[in-house]
Every structure is written in structure tokens, then in C-alpha cells.
């Protein structure tokens, strides 16, 4: 049972990190203009299918090789993205999104 719980937690963490990457890609990079998934794929050399699955938590983007390729294209330092990958939770992503939505629609 411990193994199943560990896998569930790892998937939840991968989902949270993927959601964070998507938030950066769609909203924060480029002063709100965002990037399309294929554009990020071209810039990073990471296949669009890998990025898409990663953003949905179906593939783990928290690997160092992915982080080092993603970070500069998302406008953050690799060290920052590595820390986020280790610490972020689904609640953190929800909190970021909730704070972001009023600014995007109203201000």
C-alpha cells in the first residue's frame, strides 16, 4: 500500500508542476501574451506531446534535463524552477491561478 500512496503523491506533484509550467507558458511569460505549446517545443527541443502530457501530469517534467531547457524559455532561472519542482503542491497552483484571474479580467 505504501508504494501506491507514493505513486499517487508523485503523480499529484507532477500534475502540480505541470500546471505551474502551463501557467507560466500561457500567462506570465511575455507580459501576459503567453506562448503556444508548439512554440515552447521549438524553443526547448522538447516534443509537443511530452510538454502536453507534462502539463496534464501524465509525464513528469520535474527532471533536471527538462527544467534546464524549460526555464530560460519561460523567463525564469533554472535554480528557481528546480526549487518549485521540489516544493509546489496543487493548492499552490490553485492559489496562483486565483490571484491571477482577477488581474487578467479586471485590471
mmCIF file with all atom_site columns, C-alpha atoms in Angstrom, residues 15 18 38 42 52 54 56 64-65 68 71 78 90 94 102:
data_model
loop_
_atom_site.group_PDB
_atom_site.id
_atom_site.type_symbol
_atom_site.label_atom_id
_atom_site.label_alt_id
_atom_site.label_comp_id
_atom_site.label_asym_id
_atom_site.label_entity_id
_atom_site.label_seq_id
_atom_site.pdbx_PDB_ins_code
_atom_site.Cartn_x
_atom_site.Cartn_y
_atom_site.Cartn_z
_atom_site.occupancy
_atom_site.B_iso_or_equiv
_atom_site.pdbx_formal_charge
_atom_site.auth_seq_id
_atom_site.auth_comp_id
_atom_site.auth_asym_id
_atom_site.auth_atom_id
_atom_site.pdbx_PDB_model_num
ATOM 1  C CA . UNK A 1 15  ? 0.460  17.412 -12.002 1.00 0.00 ? 15  UNK A CA 1
ATOM 2  C CA . UNK A 1 18  ? 2.899  20.671 -14.976 1.00 0.00 ? 18  UNK A CA 1
ATOM 3  C CA . UNK A 1 38  ? 4.405  24.262 -30.200 1.00 0.00 ? 38  UNK A CA 1
ATOM 4  C CA . UNK A 1 42  ? 10.569 24.580 -30.833 1.00 0.00 ? 42  UNK A CA 1
ATOM 5  C CA . UNK A 1 52  ? 1.304  18.428 -23.327 1.00 0.00 ? 52  UNK A CA 1
ATOM 6  C CA . UNK A 1 54  ? 3.667  17.020 -18.715 1.00 0.00 ? 54  UNK A CA 1
ATOM 7  C CA . UNK A 1 56  ? -1.502 17.471 -17.608 1.00 0.00 ? 56  UNK A CA 1
ATOM 8  C CA . UNK A 1 64  ? 16.665 18.235 -14.484 1.00 0.00 ? 64  UNK A CA 1
ATOM 9  C CA . UNK A 1 65  ? 17.098 17.960 -18.250 1.00 0.00 ? 65  UNK A CA 1
ATOM 10 C CA . UNK A 1 68  ? 17.110 23.349 -17.649 1.00 0.00 ? 68  UNK A CA 1
ATOM 11 C CA . UNK A 1 71  ? 13.393 27.649 -17.517 1.00 0.00 ? 71  UNK A CA 1
ATOM 12 C CA . UNK A 1 78  ? 16.701 27.056 -13.698 1.00 0.00 ? 78  UNK A CA 1
ATOM 13 C CA . UNK A 1 90  ? -1.773 21.509 -6.235  1.00 0.00 ? 90  UNK A CA 1
ATOM 14 C CA . UNK A 1 94  ? -4.755 26.987 -7.428  1.00 0.00 ? 94  UNK A CA 1
ATOM 15 C CA . UNK A 1 102 ? -8.862 38.974 -11.285 1.00 0.00 ? 102 UNK A CA 1
#
